[in-house]
Coordinates of C-alpha atoms in Angstrom, one line a residue:
X280 CA 163.1 166.9 151.2
X281 CA 160.4 164.5 150.0
X282 CA 161.2 162.6 146.8
X283 CA 157.5 162.0 145.9
X284 CA 156.6 165.5 144.9
X285 CA 156.0 166.6 141.3
X286 CA 158.2 169.5 139.9
X287 CA 157.4 171.8 136.9
X288 CA 160.7 172.7 135.2
X289 CA 161.3 175.1 132.3
X290 CA 164.6 174.8 130.5
X291 CA 166.0 176.5 127.4
X292 CA 167.1 174.3 124.5
X293 CA 169.4 176.3 122.1
X294 CA 168.8 175.9 118.4
X295 CA 165.2 174.7 118.7
X296 CA 163.1 176.4 116.1
X297 CA 159.5 176.6 117.3
X298 CA 158.2 176.9 113.7
X299 CA 159.5 173.4 113.0
X300 CA 157.9 171.6 115.9
X301 CA 155.1 169.3 114.8
X302 CA 153.7 166.3 116.8
X303 CA 152.5 163.4 114.7
X304 CA 151.6 165.8 111.9
X305 CA 148.6 167.0 113.8
X306 CA 149.8 170.0 115.9
X307 CA 152.0 173.0 115.0
X308 CA 153.2 174.6 118.2
X309 CA 155.2 177.9 118.4
X310 CA 156.9 178.3 121.8
X311 CA 158.3 181.8 122.4
X312 CA 159.1 183.1 125.8
X313 CA 160.7 186.4 126.8
X314 CA 163.6 186.2 129.2
X315 CA 165.4 189.0 131.0
X316 CA 166.8 190.9 128.0
X317 CA 163.6 191.0 126.2
X318 CA 164.8 188.9 123.3
X319 CA 162.6 186.2 122.0
X320 CA 164.1 182.7 121.9
X321 CA 162.6 179.3 121.2
X322 CA 162.2 177.2 124.3
X323 CA 160.9 173.6 125.1
X324 CA 158.4 173.1 127.8
X325 CA 158.0 169.8 129.6
X326 CA 156.6 168.3 132.8
X327 CA 158.6 165.8 134.6
X328 CA 157.8 163.7 137.7
X329 CA 160.7 163.1 140.0
X330 CA 160.8 159.4 140.5
X331 CA 160.4 158.2 144.0
X332 CA 163.5 156.7 145.5
X333 CA 163.3 152.9 145.2
X334 CA 162.4 151.4 148.5
X335 CA 164.4 148.7 150.1
X336 CA 163.2 145.1 149.6
X337 CA 160.4 144.5 152.0
X338 CA 160.2 140.7 151.4
X339 CA 160.5 138.5 154.5
X340 CA 163.9 137.5 155.5
X341 CA 165.0 133.9 156.1
X342 CA 164.6 134.4 159.8
X343 CA 161.1 135.7 159.5
X344 CA 160.1 132.8 157.2
X345 CA 161.5 130.3 159.7
X346 CA 159.5 132.1 162.4
X347 CA 156.3 132.1 160.2
X348 CA 156.7 128.9 158.0
X349 CA 153.1 129.3 156.6
X350 CA 154.3 132.3 154.7
X351 CA 156.7 130.1 152.7
X352 CA 153.7 128.7 150.8
X353 CA 153.1 132.2 149.3
X354 CA 156.5 132.0 147.7
X355 CA 155.2 129.4 145.2
X356 CA 153.1 130.5 142.3
X357 CA 149.4 130.1 143.1
X358 CA 148.6 128.2 139.9
X359 CA 151.5 125.8 140.6
X360 CA 150.3 125.2 144.1
X361 CA 146.7 124.5 142.9
X362 CA 148.0 122.2 140.2
X363 CA 150.0 120.2 142.7
X364 CA 147.0 120.0 145.1
X365 CA 144.7 118.8 142.4
X366 CA 147.2 116.2 141.2
X367 CA 147.9 114.8 144.7
X368 CA 144.2 114.8 145.6
X369 CA 143.2 113.0 142.4
X370 CA 145.9 110.4 142.8
X371 CA 145.1 109.7 146.4
X372 CA 141.4 109.4 145.7
X373 CA 141.9 107.0 142.8
X374 CA 144.1 104.8 144.9
X375 CA 141.6 104.6 147.7
X376 CA 138.7 103.7 145.5
X377 CA 140.6 101.5 143.1
X378 CA 139.0 98.2 144.4
X379 CA 135.5 99.5 143.9
X380 CA 136.4 100.8 140.4
X381 CA 137.8 97.4 139.4
X382 CA 134.6 95.7 140.5
X383 CA 132.5 98.3 138.6
X384 CA 134.5 97.6 135.4
X385 CA 134.0 93.8 135.7
X386 CA 130.3 94.2 136.3
X387 CA 129.9 96.6 133.3
X388 CA 131.7 94.3 130.8
X389 CA 130.9 90.8 132.2
X390 CA 128.1 90.1 129.7
X391 CA 130.3 91.0 126.7
X392 CA 133.3 89.1 127.9
X393 CA 131.3 86.0 128.9
X394 CA 130.1 85.4 125.3
X395 CA 126.6 85.5 123.8
X396 CA 125.6 82.1 125.3
X397 CA 126.0 83.6 128.8
X398 CA 125.0 87.1 127.8
X399 CA 122.1 87.4 130.2
X400 CA 124.1 86.2 133.2
X401 CA 125.1 89.3 135.0
X402 CA 127.6 89.4 137.8
X403 CA 126.8 90.9 141.2
X404 CA 128.8 93.1 143.5
X405 CA 129.8 90.5 146.1
X406 CA 130.4 87.9 143.3
X407 CA 132.8 90.3 141.5
X408 CA 134.7 90.9 144.8
X409 CA 135.0 87.2 145.4
X410 CA 136.0 86.5 141.8
X411 CA 138.9 89.0 141.9
X412 CA 140.2 87.7 145.2
X413 CA 140.0 84.1 143.9
X414 CA 141.7 84.6 140.6
X415 CA 144.2 87.3 141.3
X416 CA 144.6 87.7 145.0
X417 CA 144.6 90.9 147.1
X418 CA 146.7 92.9 144.6
X419 CA 144.1 92.2 141.9
X420 CA 141.9 94.9 143.4
X421 CA 144.5 97.4 142.4
X422 CA 145.2 96.0 138.9
X423 CA 145.2 98.8 136.4
X424 CA 145.5 101.5 139.1
X425 CA 148.9 102.8 137.9
X426 CA 147.7 104.0 134.5
X427 CA 144.7 105.5 136.3
X428 CA 146.9 107.4 138.7
X429 CA 149.2 108.5 135.8
X430 CA 146.1 109.6 133.9
X431 CA 144.4 111.5 136.8
X432 CA 147.4 113.8 137.3
X433 CA 147.2 115.5 133.8
X434 CA 143.4 114.9 133.8
X435 CA 142.9 116.9 137.0
X436 CA 145.3 119.6 136.0
X437 CA 143.7 120.1 132.6
X438 CA 140.2 119.9 133.9
X439 CA 140.7 122.5 136.7
X440 CA 142.7 124.8 134.5
X441 CA 140.2 124.6 131.7
X442 CA 137.3 125.1 134.1
X443 CA 138.7 128.3 135.4
X444 CA 139.5 129.4 131.8
X445 CA 136.0 128.6 130.5
X446 CA 134.4 130.3 133.5
X447 CA 136.1 133.6 132.5
X448 CA 135.1 133.1 128.9
X449 CA 131.4 132.5 129.7
X450 CA 131.0 135.3 132.2
X451 CA 128.4 137.9 131.3
X452 CA 129.1 141.6 130.7
X453 CA 128.4 142.3 134.4
X454 CA 131.2 139.8 135.3
X455 CA 128.7 137.3 136.8
X456 CA 128.6 133.7 135.8
X457 CA 125.0 132.4 135.2
X458 CA 123.9 128.8 135.8
X459 CA 124.0 128.2 132.0
X460 CA 127.5 129.7 131.8
X461 CA 128.6 127.5 134.7
X462 CA 127.1 124.4 133.1
X463 CA 128.8 125.3 129.8
X464 CA 132.2 125.8 131.5
X465 CA 132.0 122.5 133.2
X466 CA 131.0 120.7 130.1
X467 CA 133.8 122.2 128.0
X468 CA 136.3 121.5 130.8
X469 CA 135.2 117.9 131.0
X470 CA 135.5 117.3 127.3
X471 CA 138.9 119.0 127.1
X472 CA 140.4 116.9 129.8
X473 CA 138.8 113.7 128.5
X474 CA 140.1 114.2 125.0
X475 CA 143.7 114.9 126.2
X476 CA 143.9 111.8 128.5
X477 CA 141.6 109.3 126.7
X478 CA 144.2 106.9 125.5
X479 CA 145.3 106.3 129.1
X480 CA 141.8 105.5 130.1
X481 CA 141.5 102.9 127.3
X482 CA 144.8 101.3 128.5
X483 CA 143.5 101.2 132.1
X484 CA 140.4 99.4 131.0
X485 CA 142.3 96.8 128.9
X486 CA 144.8 96.2 131.7
X487 CA 142.0 95.8 134.2
X488 CA 139.7 93.3 132.4
X489 CA 141.8 91.5 129.7
X490 CA 143.7 88.3 130.8
X491 CA 147.4 87.8 129.9
X492 CA 148.3 91.5 129.9
X493 CA 150.7 92.5 132.7
X494 CA 152.0 96.0 131.9
X495 CA 150.8 99.2 130.2
X496 CA 153.6 98.8 127.6
X497 CA 152.5 95.3 126.7
X498 CA 148.8 96.4 126.3
X499 CA 149.8 99.5 124.2
X500 CA 152.0 97.5 121.8
X501 CA 149.4 94.8 121.4
X502 CA 146.8 97.4 120.6
X503 CA 149.0 99.2 118.0
X504 CA 150.0 95.9 116.3
X505 CA 146.6 94.3 116.2
X506 CA 144.1 97.2 116.1
X507 CA 145.9 100.3 115.1
X508 CA 146.1 103.8 116.6
X509 CA 142.4 104.3 116.3
X510 CA 141.8 101.7 119.0
X511 CA 143.1 104.2 121.6
X512 CA 140.1 106.3 120.9
X513 CA 137.3 103.7 120.7
X514 CA 134.3 105.0 122.5
X515 CA 135.5 108.6 122.5
X516 CA 132.1 109.8 121.3
X517 CA 130.1 108.5 124.2
X518 CA 132.9 109.5 126.5
X519 CA 132.6 113.1 125.5
X520 CA 128.9 113.0 125.5
X521 CA 128.9 111.4 128.9
X522 CA 131.5 113.5 130.6
X523 CA 130.1 116.8 129.4
X524 CA 126.9 116.6 131.4
X525 CA 128.6 114.8 134.3
X526 CA 131.2 117.4 134.9
X527 CA 128.7 120.2 134.1
X528 CA 126.2 118.9 136.7
X529 CA 128.8 118.0 139.2
X530 CA 130.6 121.3 139.2
X531 CA 127.5 123.4 138.9
X532 CA 125.6 121.7 141.8
X533 CA 128.7 121.8 144.0
X534 CA 129.3 125.5 143.4
X535 CA 125.6 126.5 143.7
X536 CA 124.8 124.5 146.8
X537 CA 127.9 125.7 148.6
X538 CA 127.3 129.3 147.6
X539 CA 123.7 129.1 148.8
X540 CA 124.8 128.0 152.3
X541 CA 125.5 130.6 155.1
X542 CA 129.0 132.0 154.9
X543 CA 130.0 130.5 158.3
X544 CA 129.3 127.0 156.9
X545 CA 131.0 127.5 153.5
X546 CA 134.5 127.1 154.8
X547 CA 133.9 124.0 156.9
X548 CA 135.4 120.7 155.8
X549 CA 132.3 118.7 156.4
X550 CA 130.3 121.1 154.2
X551 CA 132.7 120.3 151.3
X552 CA 132.3 116.6 151.9
X553 CA 128.5 116.6 152.0
X554 CA 128.2 119.0 149.0
X555 CA 130.6 116.9 147.0
X556 CA 128.7 113.7 147.7
X557 CA 125.3 115.3 146.7
X558 CA 126.7 116.8 143.5
X559 CA 128.5 113.6 142.4
X560 CA 125.6 111.4 143.2
X561 CA 123.2 113.5 141.1
X562 CA 125.6 113.7 138.2
X563 CA 126.3 109.9 138.3
X564 CA 122.7 108.9 138.4
X565 CA 122.0 111.1 135.3
X566 CA 125.0 110.1 133.3
X567 CA 125.9 106.5 134.2
X568 CA 124.3 104.7 131.2
X569 CA 126.6 106.6 128.9
X570 CA 129.6 105.3 130.9
X571 CA 128.4 101.7 130.5
X572 CA 128.1 102.3 126.7
X573 CA 131.6 103.8 126.6
X574 CA 133.1 100.8 128.4
X575 CA 131.5 98.2 126.2
X576 CA 132.6 100.1 123.1
X577 CA 136.2 100.1 124.4
X578 CA 136.3 96.3 124.6
X579 CA 138.2 94.2 122.1
X580 CA 135.8 92.8 119.5
X581 CA 133.0 95.0 120.6
X582 CA 130.0 94.7 118.2
X583 CA 129.1 98.3 118.8
X584 CA 130.4 101.0 116.5
X585 CA 128.3 103.9 117.5
X586 CA 126.2 105.0 120.5
X587 CA 123.1 104.4 118.6
X588 CA 124.1 100.7 118.2
X589 CA 125.2 100.3 121.8
X590 CA 122.2 101.5 123.6
X591 CA 119.6 99.2 122.0
X592 CA 122.1 96.4 121.9
X593 CA 122.7 96.5 125.7
X594 CA 119.0 96.9 126.4
X595 CA 118.2 93.9 124.2
X596 CA 120.8 91.7 125.8
X597 CA 120.5 92.8 129.5
X598 CA 117.4 94.9 129.7
X599 CA 117.4 98.5 131.1
X600 CA 119.2 97.3 134.2
X601 CA 122.1 96.5 131.9
X602 CA 122.8 100.2 131.5
X603 CA 123.3 100.5 135.2
X604 CA 125.5 97.5 135.7
X605 CA 128.2 98.4 138.3
X606 CA 126.2 101.4 139.6
X607 CA 126.4 100.3 143.2
X608 CA 130.2 100.1 143.5
X609 CA 130.4 103.3 141.4
X610 CA 128.0 105.0 143.8
X611 CA 129.9 103.7 146.8
X612 CA 133.2 105.1 145.5
X613 CA 131.6 108.5 145.0
X614 CA 131.9 109.5 148.6
X615 CA 135.7 108.9 149.1
X616 CA 136.5 110.0 145.6
X617 CA 134.6 113.3 145.7
X618 CA 135.4 113.9 149.4
X619 CA 139.1 113.4 149.1
X620 CA 139.5 115.4 145.9
X621 CA 137.2 118.4 146.5
X622 CA 137.8 118.7 150.2
X623 CA 141.6 118.5 149.7
X624 CA 141.3 121.1 147.0
X625 CA 139.2 123.5 149.1
X626 CA 141.6 123.0 152.1
X627 CA 144.6 123.8 150.0
X628 CA 142.9 126.9 148.6
X629 CA 142.2 128.1 152.2
X630 CA 145.8 127.3 153.1
X631 CA 147.1 129.4 150.2
X632 CA 144.9 132.3 151.2
X633 CA 146.1 132.1 154.8
X634 CA 149.7 132.0 153.6
X635 CA 149.3 135.0 151.4
X636 CA 147.8 136.9 154.3
X637 CA 150.7 135.9 156.6
X638 CA 153.1 137.0 153.9
X639 CA 151.5 140.4 153.6
X640 CA 151.5 140.9 157.3
X641 CA 155.3 140.4 157.4
X642 CA 155.7 142.8 154.4
X643 CA 153.6 145.4 156.3
X644 CA 155.7 145.0 159.4
X645 CA 158.9 145.5 157.4
X646 CA 157.4 148.6 155.8
X647 CA 156.6 150.1 159.2
X648 CA 160.1 149.4 160.4
X649 CA 161.5 151.1 157.3
X650 CA 159.4 154.2 157.9
X651 CA 160.4 154.4 161.5
X652 CA 164.0 154.2 160.5
X653 CA 163.6 156.9 157.9
X654 CA 162.1 159.2 160.5

């Protein structure tokens, strides 16, 4: 007999007075039913659903997982898999573009470090490359990369998690996310991740451009002893102002351009690479001056206390071009950085989707086998 059917059962409960039955003080019900001998007795009426017999576990066996290893990925929580993908992609991207990032930092801060008497003498891209090689050797190109890698792991995790959270928050009543909502989600995600990891960014800058500092610990102790805790947040204002539009534009352009493409192109790796390059270039061009201001405010002995001081100060010393010092290496690093990070992230998402589909196929096969056995 099938276990999934519903049954209506009437049973007598001795001693139950129908006059005393009240539900939540709202209903007074009198249950009287005649049985056989004509006597009237109180009864209790109820409807019960016979529970379906618990099915056997349909999860894939060890042998099935070994035969279909892709399904193993589905055993890990999706959020954890995406977190790991973002962290690995971010760390790999930062390591690849570390030399260009180091050159950019030197170009951005050269005027301030050189002193007022040499303030107008900027340093070029090739000159910065040669200077690093001459003074520090090949390993100098990766100086300060460790704190950057350490920083990018929580930074990527917080940013991606916050972006997904804010997207849900800014969705309209129809469940759709408008362009304004997408920009707002990106801006909030960028500011959240920046605030959480900002001290590591300051340490990275100090380690990369200040002589005599060899380790993160040494830099941190010197800052605490000589400048106080507040020094870890120097330039936070322009950082938040700069990262908000950058992430907003970057994420929004990436999502919208990719969404506008035909479906057959959306899942291609080269599409992600080109789209990431376009979105990052547009965002960088718009927001780079704020990054230069932030870097100069982070420097020891910086004369700039606010963004309003820094902008006219930099322009007066170096001209408008001073706001774009280091833009070339920064633009050159956009391709590998965006391509590695976003392409890897997209690839892992497709891998997770394929793994979940493979897992469900195995479960469906096990269900069919169970039904055949039951018959």
